[in-house]
mmCIF file of C-alpha atoms in Angstrom:
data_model
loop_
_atom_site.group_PDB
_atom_site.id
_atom_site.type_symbol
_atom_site.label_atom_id
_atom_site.label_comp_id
_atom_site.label_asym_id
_atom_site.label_seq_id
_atom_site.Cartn_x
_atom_site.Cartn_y
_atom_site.Cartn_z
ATOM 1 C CA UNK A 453 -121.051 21.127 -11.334
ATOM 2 C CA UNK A 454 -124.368 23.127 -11.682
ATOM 3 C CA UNK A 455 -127.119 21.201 -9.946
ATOM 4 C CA UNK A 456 -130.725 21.291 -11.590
ATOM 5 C CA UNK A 457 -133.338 23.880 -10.604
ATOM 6 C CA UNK A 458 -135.931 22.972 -8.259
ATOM 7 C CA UNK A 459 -138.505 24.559 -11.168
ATOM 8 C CA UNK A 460 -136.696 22.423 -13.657
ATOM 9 C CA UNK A 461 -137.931 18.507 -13.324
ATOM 10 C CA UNK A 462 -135.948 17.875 -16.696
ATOM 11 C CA UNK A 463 -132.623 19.308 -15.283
ATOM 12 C CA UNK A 464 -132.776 21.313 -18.406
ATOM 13 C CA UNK A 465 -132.246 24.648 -17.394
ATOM 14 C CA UNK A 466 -129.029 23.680 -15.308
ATOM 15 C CA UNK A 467 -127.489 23.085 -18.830
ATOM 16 C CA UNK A 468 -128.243 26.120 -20.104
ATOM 17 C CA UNK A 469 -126.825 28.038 -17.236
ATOM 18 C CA UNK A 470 -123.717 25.996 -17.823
ATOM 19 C CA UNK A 471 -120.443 25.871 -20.225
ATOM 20 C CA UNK A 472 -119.161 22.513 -21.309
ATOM 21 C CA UNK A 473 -115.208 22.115 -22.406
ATOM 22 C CA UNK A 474 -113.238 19.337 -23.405
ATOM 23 C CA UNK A 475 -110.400 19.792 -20.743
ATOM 24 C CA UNK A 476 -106.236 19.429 -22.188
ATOM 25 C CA UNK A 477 -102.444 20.622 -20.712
ATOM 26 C CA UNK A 478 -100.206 22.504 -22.636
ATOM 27 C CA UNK A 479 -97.112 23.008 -20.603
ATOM 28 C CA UNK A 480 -98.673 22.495 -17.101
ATOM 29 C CA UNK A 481 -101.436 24.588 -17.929
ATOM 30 C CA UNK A 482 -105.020 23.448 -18.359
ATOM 31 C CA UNK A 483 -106.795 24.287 -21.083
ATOM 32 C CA UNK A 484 -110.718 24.456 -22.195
ATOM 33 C CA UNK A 485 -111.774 23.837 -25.637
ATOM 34 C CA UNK A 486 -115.491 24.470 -26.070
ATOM 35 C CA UNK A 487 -117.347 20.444 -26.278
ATOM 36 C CA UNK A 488 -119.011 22.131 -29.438
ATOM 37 C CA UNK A 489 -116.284 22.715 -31.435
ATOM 38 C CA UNK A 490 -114.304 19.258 -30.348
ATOM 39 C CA UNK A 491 -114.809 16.687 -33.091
ATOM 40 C CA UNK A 492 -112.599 13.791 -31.497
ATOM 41 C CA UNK A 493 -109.982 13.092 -29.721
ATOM 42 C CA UNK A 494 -106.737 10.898 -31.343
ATOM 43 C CA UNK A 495 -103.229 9.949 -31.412
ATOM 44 C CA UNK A 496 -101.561 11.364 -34.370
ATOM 45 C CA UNK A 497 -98.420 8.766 -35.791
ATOM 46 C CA UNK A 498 -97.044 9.921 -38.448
ATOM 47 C CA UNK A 499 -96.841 13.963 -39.198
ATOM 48 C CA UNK A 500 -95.685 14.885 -42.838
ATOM 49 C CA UNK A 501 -93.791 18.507 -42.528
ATOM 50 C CA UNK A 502 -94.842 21.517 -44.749
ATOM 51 C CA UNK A 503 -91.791 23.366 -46.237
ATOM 52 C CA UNK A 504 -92.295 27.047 -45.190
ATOM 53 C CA UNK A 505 -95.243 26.693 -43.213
ATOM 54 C CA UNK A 506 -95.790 29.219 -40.434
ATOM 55 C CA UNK A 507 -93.795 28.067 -37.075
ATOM 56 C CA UNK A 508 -96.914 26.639 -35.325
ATOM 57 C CA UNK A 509 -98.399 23.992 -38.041
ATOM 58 C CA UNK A 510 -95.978 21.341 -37.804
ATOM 59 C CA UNK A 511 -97.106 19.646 -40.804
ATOM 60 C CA UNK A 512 -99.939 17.639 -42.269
ATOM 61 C CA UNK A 513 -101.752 14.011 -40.810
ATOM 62 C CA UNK A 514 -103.724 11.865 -42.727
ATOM 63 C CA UNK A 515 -106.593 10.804 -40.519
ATOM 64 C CA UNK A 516 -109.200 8.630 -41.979
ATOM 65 C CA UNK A 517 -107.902 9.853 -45.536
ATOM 66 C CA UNK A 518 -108.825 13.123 -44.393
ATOM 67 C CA UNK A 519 -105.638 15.894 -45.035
ATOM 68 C CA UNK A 520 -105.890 17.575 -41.463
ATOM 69 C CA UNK A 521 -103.679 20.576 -40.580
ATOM 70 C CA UNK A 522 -101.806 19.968 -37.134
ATOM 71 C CA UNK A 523 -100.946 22.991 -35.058
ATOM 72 C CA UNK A 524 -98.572 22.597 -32.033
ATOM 73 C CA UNK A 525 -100.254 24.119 -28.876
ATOM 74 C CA UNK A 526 -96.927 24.798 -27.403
ATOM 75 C CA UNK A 527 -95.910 26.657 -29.737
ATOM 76 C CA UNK A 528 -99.211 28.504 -30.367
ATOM 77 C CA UNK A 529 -98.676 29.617 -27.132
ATOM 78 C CA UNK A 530 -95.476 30.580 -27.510
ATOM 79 C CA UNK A 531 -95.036 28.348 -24.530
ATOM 80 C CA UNK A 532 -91.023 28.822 -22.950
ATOM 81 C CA UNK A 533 -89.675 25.376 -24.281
ATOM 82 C CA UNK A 534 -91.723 25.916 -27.477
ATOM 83 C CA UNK A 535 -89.436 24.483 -30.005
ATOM 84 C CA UNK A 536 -89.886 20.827 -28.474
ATOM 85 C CA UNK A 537 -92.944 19.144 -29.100
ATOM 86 C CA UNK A 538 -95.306 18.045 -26.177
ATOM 87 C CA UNK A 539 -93.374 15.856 -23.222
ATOM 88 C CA UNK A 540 -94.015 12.767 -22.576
ATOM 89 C CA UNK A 541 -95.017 11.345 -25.631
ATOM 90 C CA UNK A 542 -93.662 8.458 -27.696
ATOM 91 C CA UNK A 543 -91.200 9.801 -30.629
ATOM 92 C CA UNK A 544 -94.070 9.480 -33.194
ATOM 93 C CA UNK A 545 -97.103 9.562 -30.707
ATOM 94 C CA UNK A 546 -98.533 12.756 -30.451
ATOM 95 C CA UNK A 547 -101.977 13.426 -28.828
ATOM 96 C CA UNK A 548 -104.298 15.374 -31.089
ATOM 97 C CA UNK A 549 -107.914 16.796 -30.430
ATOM 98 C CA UNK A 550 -109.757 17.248 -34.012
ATOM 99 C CA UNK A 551 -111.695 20.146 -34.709
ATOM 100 C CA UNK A 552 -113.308 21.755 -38.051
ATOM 101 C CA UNK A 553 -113.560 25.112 -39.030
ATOM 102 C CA UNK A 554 -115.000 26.454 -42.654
ATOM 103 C CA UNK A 555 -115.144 22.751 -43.993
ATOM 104 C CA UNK A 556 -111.267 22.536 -43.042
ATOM 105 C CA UNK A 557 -110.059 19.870 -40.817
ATOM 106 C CA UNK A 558 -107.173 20.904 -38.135
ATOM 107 C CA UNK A 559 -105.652 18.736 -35.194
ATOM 108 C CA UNK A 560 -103.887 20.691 -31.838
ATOM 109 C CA UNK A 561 -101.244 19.058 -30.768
ATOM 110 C CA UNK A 562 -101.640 19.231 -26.847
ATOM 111 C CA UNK A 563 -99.673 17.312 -24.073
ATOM 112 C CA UNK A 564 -102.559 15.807 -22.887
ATOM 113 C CA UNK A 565 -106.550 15.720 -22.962
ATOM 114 C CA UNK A 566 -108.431 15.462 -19.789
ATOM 115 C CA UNK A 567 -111.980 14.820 -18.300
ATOM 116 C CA UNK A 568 -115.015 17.032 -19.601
ATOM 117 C CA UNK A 569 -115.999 19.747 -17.264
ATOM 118 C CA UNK A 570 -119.268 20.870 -17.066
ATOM 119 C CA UNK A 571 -119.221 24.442 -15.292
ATOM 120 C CA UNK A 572 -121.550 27.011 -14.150
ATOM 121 C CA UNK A 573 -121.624 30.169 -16.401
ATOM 122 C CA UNK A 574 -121.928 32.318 -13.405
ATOM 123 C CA UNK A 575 -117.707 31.414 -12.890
ATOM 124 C CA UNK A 576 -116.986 32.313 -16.216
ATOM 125 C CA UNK A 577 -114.399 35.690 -15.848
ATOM 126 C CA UNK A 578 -113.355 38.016 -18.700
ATOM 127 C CA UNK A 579 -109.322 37.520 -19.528
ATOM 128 C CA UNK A 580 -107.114 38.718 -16.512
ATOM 129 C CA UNK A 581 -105.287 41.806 -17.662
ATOM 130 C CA UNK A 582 -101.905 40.298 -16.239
ATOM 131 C CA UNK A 583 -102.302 37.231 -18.653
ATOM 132 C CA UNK A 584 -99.637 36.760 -21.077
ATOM 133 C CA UNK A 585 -100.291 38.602 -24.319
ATOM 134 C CA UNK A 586 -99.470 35.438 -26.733
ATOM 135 C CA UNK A 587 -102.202 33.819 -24.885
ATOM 136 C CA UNK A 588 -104.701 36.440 -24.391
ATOM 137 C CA UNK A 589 -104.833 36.198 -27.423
ATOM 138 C CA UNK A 590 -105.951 33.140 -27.845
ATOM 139 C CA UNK A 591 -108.347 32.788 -25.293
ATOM 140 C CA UNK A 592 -111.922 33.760 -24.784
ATOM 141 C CA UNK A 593 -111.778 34.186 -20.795
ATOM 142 C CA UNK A 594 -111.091 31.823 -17.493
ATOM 143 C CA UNK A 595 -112.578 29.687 -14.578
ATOM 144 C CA UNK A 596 -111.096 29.513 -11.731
ATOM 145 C CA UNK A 597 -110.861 26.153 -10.299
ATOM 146 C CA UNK A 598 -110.309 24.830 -6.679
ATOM 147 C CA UNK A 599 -106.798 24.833 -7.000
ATOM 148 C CA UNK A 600 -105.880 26.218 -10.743
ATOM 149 C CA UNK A 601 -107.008 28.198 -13.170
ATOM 150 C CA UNK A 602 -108.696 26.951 -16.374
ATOM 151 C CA UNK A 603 -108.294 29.212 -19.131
ATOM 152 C CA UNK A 604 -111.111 28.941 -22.338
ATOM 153 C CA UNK A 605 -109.712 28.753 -25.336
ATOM 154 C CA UNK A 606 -110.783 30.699 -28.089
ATOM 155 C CA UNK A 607 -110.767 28.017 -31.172
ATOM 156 C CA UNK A 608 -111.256 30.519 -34.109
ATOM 157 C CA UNK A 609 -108.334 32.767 -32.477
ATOM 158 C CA UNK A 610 -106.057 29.809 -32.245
ATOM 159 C CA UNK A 611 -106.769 28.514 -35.894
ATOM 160 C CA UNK A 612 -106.102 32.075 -37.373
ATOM 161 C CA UNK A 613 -102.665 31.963 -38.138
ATOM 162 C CA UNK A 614 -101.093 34.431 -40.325
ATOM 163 C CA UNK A 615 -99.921 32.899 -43.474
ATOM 164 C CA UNK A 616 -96.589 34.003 -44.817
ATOM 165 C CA UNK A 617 -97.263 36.907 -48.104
ATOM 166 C CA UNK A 618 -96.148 35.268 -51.273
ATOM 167 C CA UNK A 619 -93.649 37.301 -53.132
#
């Protein structure tokens, strides 16, 4: 946590010299998704599969009678055990964080969400060069933590999926 500046009554200028992130696991690994681009947090029930969509959306979900577009994390990630959905969930309980981009709604699927971590910018680190490349790619750079590493997602990276080319 960033503590407030003695020339700061307001505490205001702690908050700008720190990053916000809506904490999840994927696989054992944690995860930060920028607060700013989280829009909730949810349990996704039912899942209607696309035919032919690209490997990571695993279908559609009807949330609030809003069509969103869910993407499995795991398999974003191109996480080892990819081809299973998250562990430890119910057979039609999935946890979901909600996030918009370009007036489009999409859901990551994600093992599980976590606290909010408010940390100082001065931790932030570029991407480690040994980092896998499938997530490199997705991520904008890392923290590291008392005892793990938290790695900052990149949200626009992870929603740009290449569509298959229509014949």
């Amino acid at each position: 946590m960033t503590e407030p500046r003695e020339d700061s009554p307001s505490g205001l200028a702690a908050f700008e010299d720190s990053l916000d992130y809506v904490t999840v696991t994927v696989g054992g690994q944690l995860l930060g998704l920028p607060i700013g681009r989280v829009q909730d947090v949810f349990i996704a029930t039912r899942i209607t599969p696309v035919p032919l969509a690209p490997y990571e959306i695993v279908g559609l979900i009807n949330l609030r009678g809003r069509v969103v577009t869910a993407i499995c994390m795991r398999r974003r990630m191109r996480h080892a055990d990819s081809g299973a959905m998250p562990s430890g969930t119910k057979e039609h309980e999935l946890t979901a964080v909600g996030l918009d981009q370009g007036g489009e709604a999409f859901a990551l699927i994600v093992d599980a969400v976590g606290e909010v971590m408010r940390l100082s910018r001065a931790t932030f680190e570029p991407v480690p060069i040994h980092l896998d490349s499938a997530w490199a790619a997705i991520a904008k750079g890392v923290h590291r933590l008392d005892d793990r590493l938290l790695v900052v997602i990149d949200v626009d990276a992870v929603l740009n999926i290449e569509l298959p080319i229509a014949a």
